[in-house]
Amino acid sequence: MDYSVTFARHFARLVWLLSHDLTNTDEQKAALRALVTVAREGFVSLGERAGQFTANGTALPAVLSGVPDVVARMGVHGVKTIEFDRNATAADVIRIARHLVGAPGALASGSGATAHFGGMTAGSIADVAAMEPARVDPLPNLDFGEVVDDPLAAAAERPTPRRAAPAIPTSASAPRAATGGMFDHFAAARSTSATPAELLARLDAETSPTALIDLLDDLAGRAEEAMGSDRRAQATEIFHRIVRRERDAVEFEVKRAFVLTVKRLTKPALLHAVVTELTRDRREQALAVLARTGEDGADAVIEQLAAEEGRSERLQYFDALVRLQAGVPTLLHMLGDARWYVARNAAALLGEMQAREAEKPLTALMHHDDERVRHAAIVALMRLGTARSFPTIQEALRDRAPTMRMQAAAALVGRKESNITALLLRALDEERDDEVVAAFLIALGRLATPDAVARLIATAEPDKGLFRKKPVALRVAAVQGLSEARTQEALDALKALQGDKDEDVRATAVYALGRLARRGG
């Protein structure tokens, strides 16, 4: 099992214990020992996405102890991600867990752990201290296995002194603190007079690993500055150039620096800026960045798509998501959205992406109150083409909305089941809406089976008898169905109908034969 999943499992258990069994200090100690041990394996990012608890992007089953509690508490605090460095101590872990179960607004990051609040990141104690007085419990620097027996009660009895921020180097030449943390190369605040364009030119040409790592830090800072000044195009350009240059990284430390830089820039505010460039001149650059950021990038596109009202913009976001082939978990969650257009867009996207895991929720959507949502669901199921979707499409032939019955007939044409013709013939006998009948006849023509063609010929022929007369619209629809069939029997019937007494039928047959002749039929 991946170490990050193991860490997340123990962290969820610790949160549960602090929430529901505070006096059980033995289990708290055991969970904390396991967490400190596993943390030494490497960086861990705990996240909440579409109601799921994730560890380095891997979702944990909701049945595990404490997982629902962690997801709920992250929602209360408005936190999407909590990150632990490989050097995180027991004090760091217990502090974050306690703040998570505490009152909203109390969550603050400790050394080696970060928490993302929307677009703001508290990356270290230095960052927190620069923004506001630190509200950190005065725990000892707990070693392996140590924990305060009653941490909440003990913390309440002691004052909460303000912790001073460590000194920060003021120039690129200042020595870097040798803490060994994964975020050390972001800690130094460098000052440079170079323009963003000059820095980007150096990024493309630089070969020295040390200089390249320093450049990444400078460029990340420039991207954040650009976002602060609402220069979205510049922020997108910098992010894209970093992603493009990452492909050429060879040395381990350089690759690591690129990964951390991308992670630093993968914030909701910056991703939102990148998404807006999808409708402007930097579309391809934006797509490259969003593809690199994976589910986070796709979620940003989905959020913008749900909020967008302009049709042309929605289509561009829609196309971008299909190209990214990401965001399926979020889209599945959106199928249950109370807003009809959100559920409709999610269903349409899942169909375009041919996400087979969406089959069951799309099937459930066929009972939605809004016809537009049901329509999107049946089109999506048609695109999936799975065997389990067939009964759902078949059931739609009896939907209360005429457009749904018409769409169901069209969806059945592409199926390979042997009883499609019989299903449509039976539905045709029961149908009373003229438009739906015409759609069923066209569908029979596209099936072009012997039984389908025979029914079309019988419907297209004039009634025999003085007092019997078929509706002209019905006969015309049958003629159109024969032109779709293109079998020899259908062609013979069309030739015969060229001399029909009814002008509309006659004209439709002549036009159909002419069209087939032009196509070589």
XYZ file of C-alpha atoms in Angstrom:
521
model
C 0.000 0.000 0.000
C 1.290 3.489 -0.814
C 2.726 5.203 2.259
C 0.511 8.283 1.752
C -2.638 6.134 1.986
C -1.324 4.556 5.191
C -0.622 8.016 6.598
C -4.126 9.220 5.664
C -5.729 6.181 7.289
C -3.956 6.790 10.601
C -4.628 10.546 10.431
C -8.348 9.908 9.912
C -8.307 7.576 12.910
C -6.585 10.244 15.035
C -9.183 12.852 14.036
C -11.959 10.421 14.956
C -10.415 9.774 18.356
C -10.077 13.498 19.071
C -13.686 14.031 18.021
C -15.415 11.049 19.650
C -13.081 9.426 22.191
C -10.909 12.176 23.645
C -10.002 10.253 26.813
C -8.596 7.299 24.869
C -5.019 8.561 24.970
C -3.513 5.120 24.399
C -5.001 4.876 20.915
C -4.125 8.504 20.252
C -0.496 7.721 21.060
C -0.551 4.633 18.850
C -2.009 6.565 15.910
C 0.521 9.364 16.373
C 3.448 6.916 16.538
C 2.314 5.378 13.252
C 1.912 8.806 11.647
C 5.385 10.000 12.609
C 6.890 6.759 11.311
C 5.066 6.881 7.986
C 5.756 10.613 7.557
C 9.441 9.817 7.195
C 8.667 8.070 3.899
C 7.994 11.372 2.117
C 5.666 14.266 1.420
C 1.924 13.679 1.989
C -0.908 15.816 0.630
C -4.294 15.113 2.209
C -7.183 16.535 0.220
C -10.935 16.678 -0.144
C -12.356 16.335 -3.653
C -16.027 15.827 -4.473
C -16.705 14.497 -0.974
C -13.798 12.046 -1.024
C -10.733 12.002 1.218
C -7.549 11.671 -0.844
C -3.889 11.007 -0.118
C -1.496 12.235 -2.814
C -4.441 12.037 -5.193
C -5.607 8.524 -4.210
C -9.140 8.331 -2.790
C -9.709 6.419 0.455
C -12.857 4.335 1.044
C -15.442 6.250 3.067
C -16.007 3.212 5.311
C -12.607 3.610 6.975
C -12.700 4.949 10.516
C -12.559 8.724 10.629
C -12.643 9.357 6.872
C -16.133 10.937 6.890
C -15.097 13.013 9.941
C -12.018 14.412 8.180
C -14.012 15.297 5.054
C -16.693 16.992 7.153
C -14.206 18.964 9.254
C -12.259 20.112 6.198
C -15.544 21.368 4.799
C -16.326 23.240 8.016
C -12.950 24.994 7.896
C -13.099 25.593 4.147
C -9.852 23.682 3.654
C -9.158 21.717 0.487
C -5.635 20.459 1.160
C -3.441 19.747 4.191
C 0.185 18.973 3.415
C 2.859 17.343 5.577
C 6.560 17.495 4.868
C 8.575 14.327 5.404
C 10.138 16.078 8.415
C 6.796 16.763 10.105
C 7.037 16.096 13.850
C 4.518 14.608 16.255
C 3.765 18.152 17.450
C 2.967 19.219 13.878
C 0.587 16.321 13.311
C -1.294 16.569 16.611
C -1.577 20.331 16.240
C -3.191 20.078 12.804
C -5.517 17.282 13.949
C -6.623 19.307 16.999
C -7.267 22.427 14.983
C -9.224 20.364 12.469
C -11.661 19.176 15.143
C -11.760 22.655 16.704
C -13.958 25.644 15.973
C -14.063 27.016 12.389
C -11.265 29.455 11.687
C -8.861 27.878 14.163
C -6.902 25.836 11.634
C -3.353 27.110 11.170
C -0.299 25.419 9.759
C 2.608 24.173 11.793
C 6.188 23.536 10.733
C 6.261 20.924 8.022
C 2.516 21.111 7.370
C 0.501 23.380 5.137
C -3.188 24.124 4.739
C -4.762 25.754 1.692
C -7.523 28.259 2.383
C -9.015 28.959 -1.005
C -6.333 30.840 -2.910
C -4.141 31.480 0.172
C -1.496 29.042 1.289
C 0.011 28.976 4.753
C 3.261 27.292 3.849
C 5.310 27.691 7.022
C 5.378 29.375 10.379
C 7.263 32.242 8.734
C 4.402 32.722 6.272
C 1.766 32.625 8.990
C 3.657 35.048 11.194
C 3.970 37.511 8.359
C 0.195 37.521 7.887
C -1.085 37.498 11.452
C -0.023 36.562 15.007
C 0.451 32.826 15.192
C -2.207 30.986 17.141
C -0.249 27.841 17.922
C -0.549 25.701 21.014
C 2.720 25.674 23.029
C 3.360 21.937 22.713
C 6.801 20.575 23.418
C 8.738 19.297 20.419
C 7.378 15.806 20.895
C 9.640 12.979 19.899
C 8.568 9.590 18.612
C 5.779 8.166 20.753
C 5.229 11.207 22.994
C 1.857 12.929 23.276
C 0.036 15.045 25.817
C -2.426 12.798 27.658
C -5.305 15.262 27.505
C -4.131 17.687 24.814
C -7.203 19.909 24.615
C -7.508 20.335 28.379
C -3.795 20.890 28.827
C -3.718 23.499 26.085
C -6.658 25.358 27.635
C -4.756 25.834 30.917
C -1.718 27.446 29.296
C -1.325 30.812 27.550
C -0.668 30.844 23.810
C 2.514 32.859 23.283
C 3.261 34.407 19.939
C 6.013 32.558 18.141
C 8.560 34.723 16.385
C 9.183 34.133 12.691
C 12.668 32.893 11.768
C 14.955 35.246 9.909
C 14.582 35.241 6.132
C 17.537 35.769 3.765
C 17.209 39.006 1.856
C 19.143 38.275 -1.313
C 19.843 35.501 -3.766
C 23.320 35.110 -2.318
C 22.143 34.595 1.253
C 22.729 31.080 2.577
C 19.798 28.732 2.529
C 18.681 27.224 5.864
C 19.759 23.602 6.069
C 16.514 22.214 7.450
C 16.107 19.519 4.835
C 12.413 20.328 4.379
C 10.800 19.804 1.009
C 9.767 23.446 0.759
C 13.143 24.946 1.652
C 13.835 26.216 -1.823
C 10.752 28.436 -1.526
C 11.751 29.963 1.808
C 14.290 32.520 0.638
C 12.907 35.829 -0.578
C 15.006 36.864 -3.542
C 15.049 40.287 -5.075
C 15.884 40.781 -8.746
C 15.520 43.608 -11.189
C 15.068 41.284 -14.172
C 11.770 41.487 -16.017
C 9.527 38.401 -16.353
C 10.492 38.156 -20.022
C 14.184 38.127 -19.134
C 13.629 35.484 -16.467
C 11.713 33.307 -18.937
C 14.516 33.644 -21.484
C 16.989 32.523 -18.828
C 14.691 29.610 -17.947
C 14.888 28.291 -21.510
C 18.648 28.663 -21.731
C 19.815 27.767 -18.209
C 21.648 24.467 -17.727
C 23.026 24.820 -14.209
C 20.789 22.883 -11.739
C 21.360 25.369 -8.909
C 20.613 28.398 -11.074
C 17.594 26.674 -12.558
C 16.129 25.962 -9.129
C 16.638 29.603 -8.125
C 14.960 30.730 -11.351
C 11.910 28.594 -10.601
C 11.560 30.287 -7.233
C 11.806 33.741 -8.836
C 9.324 32.889 -11.586
C 6.814 31.403 -9.169
C 6.976 34.634 -7.189
C 6.442 36.660 -10.370
C 3.404 34.551 -11.283
C 1.917 35.169 -7.846
C 2.658 38.897 -8.147
C 0.986 38.956 -11.558
C -2.102 37.325 -10.084
C -2.165 39.901 -7.289
C -2.196 42.645 -9.924
C -4.808 40.849 -12.053
C -2.316 40.242 -14.873
C -3.799 36.866 -15.728
C -2.195 36.490 -19.138
C 1.282 37.003 -17.659
C 0.618 34.512 -14.850
C -0.580 31.961 -17.402
C 2.470 32.552 -19.605
C 4.871 31.986 -16.706
C 3.042 28.853 -15.557
C 3.030 27.462 -19.090
C 6.741 28.087 -19.635
C 7.542 26.316 -16.380
C 5.435 23.318 -17.421
C 7.062 23.255 -20.852
C 10.590 23.446 -19.454
C 9.825 20.686 -16.935
C 9.829 18.113 -19.748
C 13.566 18.609 -20.252
C 14.503 18.210 -16.573
C 16.933 15.341 -15.980
C 18.612 15.733 -12.585
C 16.631 14.483 -9.589
C 16.861 17.761 -7.646
C 15.756 19.764 -10.681
C 12.806 17.466 -11.316
C 11.871 17.763 -7.663
C 12.065 21.558 -7.854
C 9.776 21.590 -10.889
C 7.229 19.361 -9.143
C 7.209 21.605 -6.073
C 6.944 24.747 -8.187
C 3.942 23.376 -10.066
C 2.406 22.398 -6.761
C 3.039 25.888 -5.399
C 1.268 27.472 -8.370
C -1.622 25.004 -8.376
C -3.940 27.251 -6.399
C -7.624 27.913 -7.105
C -7.083 31.607 -7.886
C -4.251 30.987 -10.343
C -5.991 28.040 -11.983
C -9.095 30.200 -12.407
C -6.956 32.757 -14.228
C -5.577 30.027 -16.474
C -9.097 28.784 -17.242
C -10.250 32.231 -18.363
C -7.466 32.172 -20.970
C -9.224 29.227 -22.657
C -11.535 31.718 -24.353
C -8.687 34.067 -25.363
C -5.427 33.988 -27.300
C -3.569 31.679 -24.890
C -5.914 28.698 -25.184
C -3.235 26.115 -26.048
C -0.963 27.364 -23.260
C -3.845 27.169 -20.807
C -4.674 23.624 -21.924
C -1.064 22.532 -21.370
C -1.088 23.941 -17.835
C -4.466 22.419 -16.985
C -3.388 19.037 -18.328
C -0.280 19.181 -16.102
C -2.315 20.006 -12.984
C -4.632 17.018 -13.515
C -7.826 16.833 -11.485
C -7.198 20.259 -9.928
C -7.086 21.837 -13.381
C -10.164 19.953 -14.541
C -12.067 20.997 -11.417
C -11.270 24.631 -12.179
C -12.688 24.239 -15.696
C -15.786 22.509 -14.342
C -16.364 25.298 -11.833
C -16.117 27.924 -14.565
C -18.371 25.919 -16.867
C -21.053 25.703 -14.186
C -20.939 29.470 -13.637
C -20.710 30.545 -17.286
C -23.854 31.825 -19.029
C -22.506 32.583 -22.507
C -23.071 29.747 -24.982
C -19.818 30.183 -26.933
C -17.749 30.270 -23.730
C -19.506 27.163 -22.372
C -18.704 25.293 -25.580
C -15.025 26.186 -25.280
C -14.873 25.024 -21.650
C -16.803 21.909 -22.644
C -14.313 21.121 -25.412
C -11.381 21.750 -23.068
C -12.674 19.224 -20.527
C -13.130 16.592 -23.216
C -9.543 17.152 -24.341
C -8.235 17.023 -20.788
C -10.039 13.733 -20.099
C -10.016 14.557 -16.388
C -12.434 15.638 -13.723
C -14.646 12.528 -13.815
C -15.042 12.306 -9.989
C -16.211 15.916 -9.830
C -18.580 15.446 -12.773
C -20.093 12.364 -11.141
C -20.702 14.429 -8.024
C -22.295 17.191 -10.125
C -24.918 14.789 -11.494
C -26.700 15.198 -8.164
C -26.647 19.016 -8.273
C -30.030 20.636 -7.653
C -29.488 23.019 -10.583
C -30.790 21.303 -13.726
C -28.235 22.870 -16.055
C -25.315 21.733 -13.882
C -26.560 18.133 -13.928
C -27.218 18.367 -17.683
C -23.732 19.693 -18.446
C -22.121 17.023 -16.281
C -24.087 14.260 -18.021
C -23.167 15.586 -21.456
C -19.484 15.789 -20.543
C -19.399 12.284 -19.112
C -20.911 11.008 -22.339
C -18.392 12.882 -24.479
C -15.568 11.536 -22.340
C -17.068 8.024 -22.539
C -16.622 7.597 -18.810
C -17.947 4.078 -18.297
C -17.962 4.494 -14.525
C -20.797 6.990 -15.063
C -23.189 4.335 -16.372
C -25.016 3.719 -13.091
C -25.486 7.381 -12.026
C -26.544 8.294 -15.574
C -29.130 5.527 -15.476
C -30.486 6.928 -12.207
C -30.686 10.349 -13.862
C -33.313 9.005 -16.275
C -35.851 9.606 -13.481
C -34.927 13.290 -13.111
C -37.847 15.719 -13.061
C -36.368 17.940 -15.765
C -36.681 16.670 -19.322
C -33.481 18.415 -20.400
C -31.487 16.463 -17.826
C -33.073 13.167 -18.914
C -32.283 14.006 -22.525
C -28.613 14.627 -21.740
C -28.481 11.386 -19.756
C -29.859 9.251 -22.576
C -27.482 10.818 -25.103
C -24.594 10.098 -22.718
C -25.709 6.481 -22.287
C -25.944 6.180 -26.051
C -22.339 7.330 -26.347
C -21.206 4.868 -23.687
C -22.801 2.005 -25.620
C -22.571 -0.406 -22.689
C -24.751 -3.487 -22.406
C -26.280 -2.348 -19.106
C -27.468 0.909 -20.656
C -29.727 -0.897 -23.156
C -32.686 -1.494 -20.766
C -32.581 2.158 -19.735
C -32.763 3.381 -23.337
C -35.525 0.863 -24.033
C -37.501 2.183 -21.082
C -37.162 5.727 -22.470
C -39.418 4.714 -25.397
C -42.266 5.159 -22.903
C -41.008 8.419 -21.349
C -43.690 11.048 -20.747
C -41.817 13.610 -22.873
C -42.147 13.208 -26.678
C -38.571 14.398 -27.300
C -37.285 11.680 -24.974
C -39.137 8.979 -26.903
C -37.728 10.336 -30.161
C -34.207 10.398 -28.734
C -34.602 6.846 -27.439
C -35.520 5.639 -30.918
C -32.462 7.336 -32.399
C -30.277 5.820 -29.663
C -31.544 2.303 -30.370
C -30.555 2.485 -34.042
C -26.872 2.198 -33.180
C -27.347 -0.831 -30.920
C -26.423 -4.384 -31.918
C -29.182 -6.209 -30.069
C -31.300 -8.438 -32.325
C -34.692 -7.327 -31.004
C -34.390 -3.602 -31.799
C -36.814 -3.763 -34.752
C -39.437 -5.579 -32.700
C -39.104 -3.005 -29.914
C -39.586 -0.093 -32.284
C -42.526 -1.737 -34.068
C -44.240 -2.341 -30.749
C -43.582 1.244 -29.644
C -44.887 2.503 -32.999
C -48.179 0.668 -32.499
C -48.652 2.365 -29.119
C -47.525 5.866 -30.138
C -50.102 8.642 -30.634
C -47.884 11.693 -31.170
C -47.412 12.380 -34.908
C -43.872 13.768 -34.517
C -42.760 10.782 -32.493
C -44.332 8.398 -35.025
C -42.352 10.112 -37.794
C -39.146 9.724 -35.747
C -39.875 6.021 -35.198
C -40.376 5.510 -38.955
C -37.061 7.212 -39.743
C -35.383 4.989 -37.152
C -36.882 1.877 -38.772
C -35.478 3.009 -42.106
C -31.997 3.333 -40.622
C -32.263 -0.172 -39.176
C -33.161 -1.418 -42.694
C -34.090 -4.920 -41.512
C -36.626 -6.849 -43.635
C -39.380 -6.385 -41.035
C -38.634 -2.664 -40.751
C -38.734 -2.138 -44.540
C -41.951 -4.143 -44.833
C -43.609 -1.912 -42.222
C -42.409 1.231 -44.015
C -43.759 0.026 -47.373
C -47.126 -0.807 -45.824
C -47.293 2.632 -44.185
C -46.221 4.531 -47.331
C -48.754 2.847 -49.645
C -52.176 4.494 -50.037
C -55.110 2.900 -48.254
C -57.440 0.818 -50.338
C -61.046 1.581 -49.772
C -63.409 4.460 -50.248
C -63.677 5.581 -46.667
C -60.144 4.895 -45.459
C -57.389 7.466 -45.799
C -54.020 7.578 -44.058
C -52.684 10.936 -42.876
C -50.413 12.370 -45.593
C -47.754 13.295 -43.002
C -47.567 9.640 -41.912
C -47.059 8.434 -45.483
C -44.412 11.098 -46.158
C -42.500 10.029 -43.038
C -42.609 6.412 -44.237
C -41.227 7.477 -47.638
C -38.383 9.273 -45.868
C -37.733 6.092 -43.892
C -37.533 4.087 -47.151
C -34.929 6.517 -48.486
C -32.851 5.811 -45.355
C -33.121 2.020 -45.803
C -31.627 1.893 -49.345
C -32.410 -1.805 -49.779
C -33.673 -3.098 -53.133
C -37.191 -3.515 -51.755
C -37.114 0.071 -50.470
C -35.905 1.386 -53.863
C -38.638 -0.505 -55.736
C -41.257 0.956 -53.403
C -39.922 4.495 -53.920
C -40.048 4.088 -57.696
C -43.646 2.979 -57.454
C -44.558 5.926 -55.242
C -43.349 8.378 -57.917
C -46.755 7.970 -59.510
C -48.787 8.320 -56.323
C -51.938 10.417 -56.474
C -50.927 12.537 -53.499
C -48.634 15.370 -54.531
C -46.646 15.446 -51.251
C -45.975 11.708 -51.307
C -45.059 11.829 -54.977
C -42.680 14.772 -54.538
C -41.003 13.176 -51.508
C -40.399 9.924 -53.431
C -38.959 11.771 -56.440
C -36.656 13.836 -54.216
C -35.507 10.738 -52.292
C -34.610 8.848 -55.487
C -32.802 11.877 -56.873
C -30.768 12.235 -53.707
C -29.850 8.543 -53.745
C -28.821 8.796 -57.403
C -26.555 11.744 -56.637
C -24.941 9.751 -53.832
C -24.514 6.694 -56.038
C -27.207 4.711 -54.212
